[in-house]
Each structure stands twice: as structure tokens, then as C-alpha cells.
Amino acid sequence: MHIVTRVVITAACLAAAPAAGQDPRLNVRVVTDEADAVLHILELRAAGRAPQDEDWQRLFATEGYRRLQQREHSLQRPFEDSTFRSFVMSDSLLAHATALRTTLEQWRTIDANAAARRAFAYLPQHAVIRARVYPVIKPRDNSFVFEPRTNPAIFLYLDPSLGSAKFENTLAHELHHIGMANACSAVRKDPATPAGVQDALDWMGAFAEGLAMLAAAGSADVHPHAASDARERAIWERDIANVTEDMRRMEQFYLQLIDGALTEEEATQRGFGFINTDSVPQGPFYTLGWLMASTIEQVHGRAALVASTCDPRTLLSDYQRAARQIARRSGRSLPLWSDVLLRRIGAGGF
């Protein structure tokens, strides 16, 4: 029987001063207390013993559970102790207890530093990655970042089908988001920028998903879903084949934002429609973001790509120049943003 403990795997020195050779920009801690507490209850059930109040209170007091509940409530989603208790007591979850325990033990061995190094390779030198990573057992099978600018947390759904390579890839992806939020936090919005243009630029910030795909892969020469299963890879191949059509749809969206033609609710609905497909978090922000980022790296180098990290204007204009250069060199045609859009957002040198 496993004893429930608050387990913290530290990917950076916990002392006040960093040890020799450690990167002072890095402090990643993987906190497994919520998953351990759930597994403890499942193991009690498997042994024919009923969980006691102290077992439930131990679960509800874990850092992982409390922050997960905080995140769901921040999105106006119900996430109550009684509902979660029913989830943990379900027969379907009990049937996966052994696989969940095996997966958690495998994930404990992952080198968070290695995942962070992938992210740092695509971030400005001043970027800092400090985060708590929570592998969690929960009803929804999604992974996400919470409070990236203030108290960064990464929640990773404990998925037995996720091998070590995919776990490290996912962790690198999310750590890139944390580092990007930190690196770009000092960038101030220009008060002279018209509201509609700023709205468009803010939504273009979602191309960070594509940049994170590239960073997690480690190179523009590595398939962004090299560590994924066949289903995810098939969805990516389908979506990457539609980038020209997606670019046109997104361009219309941005121009409508600039013109103030959408209500806030309409903008939110349209914008998030570019993110989720087939319950897999992909879509045009991922595919187009990756296409632009990988093209810039291939033509102008990684340093040029990193320089555009916090500036969508530069990202789009650098991509435009790189795509045209590829067309001149090889005749290979890549989709282009319209000059109208680039002028209206204030992009230069395209």
C-alpha cells in the first residue's frame, strides 16, 4: 500500500542560491500530491476498504486539488468536493488504478530540466521559467497553464496512454508558454494603438501555440507530432493541409476586429473556434503559428524567430518575407497574409 505524501520533484535548486552550473532562470517543481491522494483512495477501494473522512480531507487539502478547483472556479465552472468524490468512487476510474499508478511512477523520472531547455532554446535570453507542474487525476482529459504571469502552474492530465516522450514534449510545450509569458510581461501596449488593432494583436498572441509546438519538437526539422499517437498526428496533417483556407478565415476575423465589427462575445466565440478541433487542442493557431515560426527559423535563423516572440507584427512580417524568399528560391508557394492586413496592424518591412 502506498502512503500518501506530498511529493515534490525539483528541477532546480531549492536553496536560496543556485548551485554551480545551474541555470538561475529555471525553477520547475513537479507536485504529485493530488494524484497520490486519489490513488491512495483507489488502492483502499481495490483492497475492499472504504475511504474514511480523513482520506477525503487529505485529498481536498492537497495543493494540486486546491489549485485545480481554483482554476475551474475562475472559469465559472462547477468543481465541488462532492462531485469530485463521486468521480473518484466511480468504477470506471477504479478499473484504471494500476495503469494510473504505473504512469505516475514513470512520469516521476522525467527530467524537467531537459523539457525546460527545449523551451529556453526558443525564448529570449531574459526569459525565466518558474512553475509548479501538477500531474492530476480529474474528470476532464485536458492539460493547461494557469496563472502564467503571476503564479505559474501547469496541469497535466495523468494519461496512461501518454508515453514518456509525449509527456516530455507536452511539458516542454507548456513550459514555453510560461517562459513566453514571463519574457513578454514587460512589453507595454502602445496607448496610441487603436482599440480594434490592439484586439487583433492580442488574438494574434495565440500563435504562441505554434511557437510552443516548434520549441517542444526541438527543431523545424522534427515533426511537431513526432511523439504523438496516430490520431493526433492525423488531425495535424489534416489541419496543416488547410492552412491557406485557415489563413483567409483568420484574416477576415482580424479585419473585423480592427473595424470593430464584432461584439466581445462574438470575438471570443470566433477566436476560440480557431483552437479546438476534434477534442484535440490544435487548430489554426497551432498549425499556422508553427508554419510561420518554422519558416522564419529555416530562412532567417532561430535568433530572428526569437526576436519576434513578443511582437505579432514582427512575426507576421518576418514570415511574409521568408515565404516570399522561399518562393523565389525554390518556387514553393506558401500562403501569404494580405498587404492590407499587415499595413492595418502596422507591420513593417514586408
Coordinates of C-alpha atoms in Angstrom, one line a residue:
M1 CA 0.0 0.0 0.0
H2 CA 1.3 3.4 -1.0
I3 CA 1.5 6.0 1.8
V4 CA 0.0 9.4 0.7
T5 CA 2.7 12.0 0.8
R6 CA 3.1 15.4 -0.8
V7 CA 5.8 14.6 -3.4
V8 CA 7.7 17.3 -5.0
I9 CA 10.3 16.6 -7.7
T10 CA 12.5 19.6 -8.0
A11 CA 14.1 20.6 -11.3
A12 CA 16.1 23.5 -9.8
C13 CA 17.9 24.1 -6.6
L14 CA 15.6 24.8 -3.7
A15 CA 18.3 26.6 -1.7
A16 CA 18.5 30.4 -1.6
A17 CA 21.4 30.5 -4.0
P18 CA 21.6 28.3 -7.2
A19 CA 24.3 25.6 -7.2
A20 CA 27.2 25.8 -9.5
G21 CA 26.2 25.1 -13.1
Q22 CA 22.5 25.5 -12.5
D23 CA 20.5 28.0 -14.6
P24 CA 19.2 30.7 -12.2
R25 CA 16.4 31.3 -14.7
L26 CA 14.9 27.9 -14.0
N27 CA 12.8 26.6 -11.1
V28 CA 10.3 23.9 -12.0
R29 CA 8.7 21.7 -9.4
V30 CA 6.5 18.7 -10.2
V31 CA 3.9 18.3 -7.4
T32 CA 2.1 15.0 -7.4
D33 CA 0.2 15.3 -4.2
E34 CA -3.3 15.3 -5.8
A35 CA -2.6 12.2 -7.9
D36 CA -1.1 10.4 -5.0
A37 CA -4.1 11.1 -2.8
V38 CA -6.5 9.9 -5.4
L39 CA -4.5 6.7 -6.0
H40 CA -4.4 6.1 -2.2
I41 CA -8.2 6.1 -2.2
L42 CA -8.4 3.8 -5.2
E43 CA -6.0 1.4 -3.6
L44 CA -8.1 1.3 -0.5
R45 CA -11.1 0.5 -2.7
A46 CA -9.2 -2.2 -4.5
A47 CA -8.4 -3.8 -1.2
G48 CA -12.0 -3.8 -0.2
R49 CA -11.7 -1.0 2.3
A50 CA -13.9 2.1 2.4
P51 CA -12.2 5.5 2.3
Q52 CA -12.5 7.4 5.5
D53 CA -13.2 11.1 6.0
E54 CA -9.5 11.7 6.7
D55 CA -8.6 10.2 3.3
W56 CA -11.0 12.6 1.6
Q57 CA -9.8 15.6 3.6
R58 CA -6.2 14.7 2.8
L59 CA -7.2 14.8 -0.9
F60 CA -9.1 18.1 -0.7
A61 CA -6.2 19.7 1.1
T62 CA -3.6 18.9 -1.5
E63 CA -2.0 21.8 -3.3
G64 CA -2.9 20.2 -6.7
Y65 CA -6.5 19.8 -5.9
R66 CA -6.9 23.3 -4.4
R67 CA -5.3 25.0 -7.3
L68 CA -7.3 22.9 -9.8
Q69 CA -10.5 23.8 -8.1
Q70 CA -9.4 27.5 -8.1
R71 CA -8.8 27.3 -11.8
E72 CA -12.1 25.8 -12.6
H73 CA -14.0 28.3 -10.5
S74 CA -12.1 31.1 -12.2
L75 CA -13.7 29.9 -15.4
Q76 CA -17.2 29.8 -13.8
R77 CA -17.2 26.0 -14.0
P78 CA -18.6 23.9 -11.2
F79 CA -16.0 21.9 -9.3
E80 CA -17.2 20.8 -6.0
D81 CA -15.8 18.3 -3.5
S82 CA -19.0 16.2 -3.6
T83 CA -18.8 15.9 -7.4
F84 CA -15.1 15.0 -7.3
R85 CA -15.8 12.4 -4.7
S86 CA -18.3 10.7 -7.0
F87 CA -15.7 10.7 -9.8
V88 CA -13.1 9.1 -7.5
M89 CA -15.6 6.5 -6.4
S90 CA -16.6 5.5 -9.9
D91 CA -16.0 2.0 -11.1
S92 CA -14.5 3.2 -14.4
L93 CA -11.7 5.1 -12.6
L94 CA -11.1 2.2 -10.3
A95 CA -10.5 0.0 -13.3
H96 CA -7.6 2.2 -14.4
A97 CA -5.9 2.5 -10.9
T98 CA -3.0 0.2 -11.7
A99 CA -2.3 1.9 -15.1
L100 CA -2.5 5.3 -13.4
R101 CA -0.1 4.3 -10.7
T102 CA 2.4 3.0 -13.3
T103 CA 2.1 6.1 -15.4
L104 CA 2.7 8.4 -12.4
E105 CA 5.8 6.5 -11.4
Q106 CA 7.1 6.7 -15.0
W107 CA 6.4 10.5 -15.0
R108 CA 8.4 11.0 -11.8
T109 CA 11.5 10.0 -13.7
I110 CA 11.2 12.7 -16.4
D111 CA 13.9 15.3 -16.4
A112 CA 12.0 18.6 -16.2
N113 CA 15.3 20.4 -16.9
A114 CA 15.5 18.7 -20.3
A115 CA 12.0 19.9 -21.2
A116 CA 12.8 23.4 -20.0
R117 CA 16.0 23.5 -22.1
R118 CA 13.9 22.9 -25.2
A119 CA 11.7 25.8 -24.2
F120 CA 14.6 28.1 -23.4
A121 CA 16.1 27.4 -26.9
Y122 CA 13.1 29.3 -28.4
L123 CA 12.9 32.1 -25.8
P124 CA 14.7 35.5 -25.3
Q125 CA 17.7 35.3 -23.0
H126 CA 15.9 37.3 -20.3
A127 CA 13.1 34.7 -20.1
V128 CA 12.6 33.0 -16.7
I129 CA 10.7 29.7 -16.2
R130 CA 9.4 29.2 -12.7
A131 CA 6.4 26.9 -12.4
R132 CA 4.7 24.2 -10.5
V133 CA 3.7 21.2 -12.6
Y134 CA 0.7 19.2 -11.4
P135 CA 0.1 15.7 -12.9
V136 CA -3.6 15.3 -11.9
I137 CA -6.3 12.7 -12.0
K138 CA -9.5 14.5 -12.9
P139 CA -12.7 14.1 -14.9
R140 CA -11.7 16.3 -17.9
D141 CA -8.8 14.9 -20.0
N142 CA -7.2 18.2 -20.9
S143 CA -3.9 19.8 -19.9
F144 CA -3.4 23.6 -19.5
V145 CA -1.5 26.5 -18.0
F146 CA -2.9 28.5 -15.1
E147 CA -1.9 32.0 -13.9
P148 CA 1.2 32.1 -16.2
R149 CA 2.1 35.7 -15.3
T150 CA 1.5 35.6 -11.5
N151 CA 1.8 32.1 -10.0
P152 CA 2.6 29.8 -13.0
A153 CA 1.1 26.4 -12.9
I154 CA 0.9 23.6 -15.4
F155 CA -1.8 20.9 -15.0
L156 CA -1.1 17.7 -16.9
Y157 CA -3.9 15.1 -17.2
L158 CA -2.5 11.8 -16.0
D159 CA -3.0 9.7 -19.1
P160 CA -1.7 6.1 -19.2
S161 CA -1.7 6.3 -23.0
L162 CA 0.9 9.1 -22.8
G163 CA 4.4 7.7 -23.0
S164 CA 7.5 9.4 -21.6
A165 CA 8.4 11.1 -24.9
K166 CA 5.0 12.6 -25.3
F167 CA 4.9 13.7 -21.6
E168 CA 8.3 15.5 -22.0
N169 CA 7.0 17.1 -25.3
T170 CA 3.8 18.3 -23.6
L171 CA 5.8 19.6 -20.6
A172 CA 8.2 21.5 -22.9
H173 CA 5.2 23.0 -24.8
E174 CA 3.6 24.3 -21.6
L175 CA 7.0 25.5 -20.2
H176 CA 7.4 27.5 -23.3
H177 CA 4.1 29.2 -22.6
I178 CA 5.3 30.0 -19.0
G179 CA 8.6 31.4 -20.3
M180 CA 7.0 33.4 -23.0
A181 CA 4.5 35.0 -20.6
N182 CA 7.5 35.9 -18.4
A183 CA 9.6 37.3 -21.2
C184 CA 6.7 39.4 -22.6
S185 CA 5.4 40.6 -19.3
A186 CA 7.5 43.8 -19.5
V187 CA 6.1 44.7 -23.0
R188 CA 3.8 47.7 -22.7
K189 CA 0.9 48.2 -25.0
D190 CA 1.1 51.5 -27.0
P191 CA -1.7 53.7 -25.9
A192 CA -1.8 55.2 -29.4
T193 CA -2.7 51.9 -30.9
P194 CA -6.4 51.9 -32.0
A195 CA -8.6 49.6 -29.9
G196 CA -9.5 47.4 -32.8
V197 CA -5.9 46.9 -33.9
Q198 CA -4.9 46.1 -30.3
D199 CA -7.7 43.5 -30.1
A200 CA -6.4 41.9 -33.3
L201 CA -2.8 41.9 -32.0
D202 CA -4.0 40.3 -28.7
W203 CA -5.7 37.5 -30.6
M204 CA -2.6 37.0 -32.7
G205 CA -0.7 36.3 -29.5
A206 CA -2.4 32.9 -29.6
F207 CA 0.1 32.0 -32.3
A208 CA 2.2 31.2 -29.3
E209 CA 0.7 27.7 -29.5
G210 CA 2.5 27.2 -32.8
L211 CA 5.8 28.5 -31.4
A212 CA 5.4 26.2 -28.4
M213 CA 4.9 23.3 -30.9
L214 CA 8.2 24.1 -32.5
A215 CA 10.0 24.5 -29.2
A216 CA 8.7 21.2 -27.9
A217 CA 9.8 19.4 -31.0
G218 CA 13.2 20.9 -30.7
S219 CA 13.8 21.9 -34.3
A220 CA 12.0 22.8 -37.5
D221 CA 13.3 19.6 -38.9
V222 CA 11.4 17.5 -36.4
H223 CA 7.7 16.7 -37.0
P224 CA 5.7 18.6 -34.3
H225 CA 3.8 15.4 -33.5
A226 CA 6.8 13.0 -33.6
A227 CA 5.9 11.9 -30.1
S228 CA 2.1 11.8 -30.6
D229 CA -0.2 8.9 -31.4
A230 CA -1.6 8.3 -34.8
R231 CA -4.9 10.1 -34.2
E232 CA -3.3 13.3 -33.1
R233 CA -0.8 13.2 -36.0
A234 CA -3.6 12.6 -38.5
I235 CA -5.6 15.6 -37.2
W236 CA -2.4 17.7 -37.6
E237 CA -1.8 16.5 -41.1
R238 CA -5.4 17.3 -42.0
D239 CA -5.2 20.8 -40.5
I240 CA -1.8 21.7 -41.9
A241 CA -3.2 20.9 -45.3
N242 CA -5.8 23.6 -44.8
V243 CA -3.5 26.4 -43.7
T244 CA -4.3 28.6 -46.8
E245 CA -8.1 28.4 -46.2
D246 CA -7.5 28.9 -42.4
M247 CA -5.3 32.0 -43.1
R248 CA -8.1 33.6 -45.1
R249 CA -10.6 32.9 -42.4
M250 CA -8.3 34.3 -39.7
E251 CA -7.6 37.3 -41.8
Q252 CA -11.3 38.1 -42.1
F253 CA -11.5 37.7 -38.3
Y254 CA -8.7 40.1 -37.7
L255 CA -10.0 42.7 -40.1
Q256 CA -13.4 42.6 -38.4
L257 CA -11.8 43.1 -35.1
I258 CA -9.9 46.1 -36.4
D259 CA -13.1 47.6 -37.8
G260 CA -14.9 47.0 -34.5
A261 CA -17.5 44.8 -36.3
L262 CA -17.7 42.1 -33.6
T263 CA -19.1 42.2 -30.1
E264 CA -16.9 40.9 -27.4
E265 CA -19.0 37.7 -27.2
E266 CA -18.7 37.2 -31.0
A267 CA -15.0 37.8 -31.0
T268 CA -14.5 35.3 -28.2
Q269 CA -16.6 32.7 -30.0
R270 CA -14.8 33.2 -33.3
G271 CA -11.4 33.3 -31.7
F272 CA -11.7 30.1 -29.7
G273 CA -13.2 28.5 -32.8
F274 CA -9.6 28.6 -34.2
I275 CA -8.2 26.5 -31.3
N276 CA -10.2 23.3 -30.6
T277 CA -10.7 20.6 -33.2
D278 CA -11.9 17.0 -32.5
S279 CA -11.3 17.4 -28.8
V280 CA -7.6 17.7 -29.6
P281 CA -6.1 21.2 -28.8
Q282 CA -4.9 22.0 -32.3
G283 CA -6.4 24.1 -35.0
P284 CA -5.1 27.1 -36.9
F285 CA -3.4 28.9 -34.1
Y286 CA -1.3 25.8 -33.7
T287 CA -0.7 25.0 -37.4
L288 CA -0.4 28.5 -38.8
G289 CA 1.7 29.5 -35.8
W290 CA 4.0 26.6 -36.3
L291 CA 4.2 27.2 -40.1
M292 CA 5.2 30.8 -39.6
A293 CA 7.7 30.0 -36.8
S294 CA 9.4 27.1 -38.6
T295 CA 9.6 29.1 -41.9
I296 CA 11.2 32.0 -40.2
E297 CA 13.7 29.7 -38.5
Q298 CA 14.6 27.9 -41.7
V299 CA 15.1 31.1 -43.7
H300 CA 16.3 33.7 -41.2
G301 CA 17.5 31.6 -38.3
R302 CA 16.4 30.9 -34.8
A303 CA 17.6 34.2 -33.5
A304 CA 15.3 36.1 -35.8
L305 CA 12.4 34.0 -34.7
V306 CA 13.1 34.5 -31.0
A307 CA 13.3 38.3 -31.7
S308 CA 9.6 38.2 -32.7
T309 CA 8.5 36.3 -29.6
C310 CA 6.6 39.2 -28.1
D311 CA 5.6 41.1 -31.2
P312 CA 2.9 39.6 -33.6
R313 CA 3.6 42.4 -36.1
T314 CA 7.2 41.2 -36.5
L315 CA 6.2 37.5 -36.6
L316 CA 3.8 38.1 -39.5
S317 CA 6.1 40.4 -41.4
D318 CA 9.1 38.2 -40.9
Y319 CA 7.1 35.2 -42.1
Q320 CA 5.9 37.1 -45.1
R321 CA 9.5 37.9 -46.2
A322 CA 10.6 34.4 -45.5
A323 CA 7.8 32.9 -47.5
R324 CA 8.5 35.1 -50.5
Q325 CA 12.2 34.3 -50.3
I326 CA 11.3 30.6 -50.4
A327 CA 9.1 31.2 -53.5
R328 CA 11.9 33.0 -55.3
R329 CA 14.5 30.3 -54.4
S330 CA 12.5 27.1 -55.0
G331 CA 9.2 28.0 -56.5
R332 CA 7.4 26.5 -53.5
S333 CA 4.4 28.5 -52.7
L334 CA 3.3 29.2 -49.1
P335 CA 0.2 31.1 -48.1
L336 CA 0.7 34.9 -47.6
W337 CA -1.1 37.4 -45.4
S338 CA -2.6 40.3 -47.4
D339 CA -0.7 43.5 -47.5
V340 CA -3.9 45.2 -46.4
L341 CA -3.9 43.3 -43.1
L342 CA -0.2 43.9 -42.5
R343 CA -0.5 47.6 -43.1
R344 CA -3.5 47.9 -40.9
I345 CA -1.8 46.3 -37.9
G346 CA 1.3 48.4 -38.5
A347 CA 3.7 45.6 -39.6
G348 CA 6.7 46.9 -41.4
G349 CA 9.3 45.7 -44.0
F350 CA 7.1 43.0 -45.5

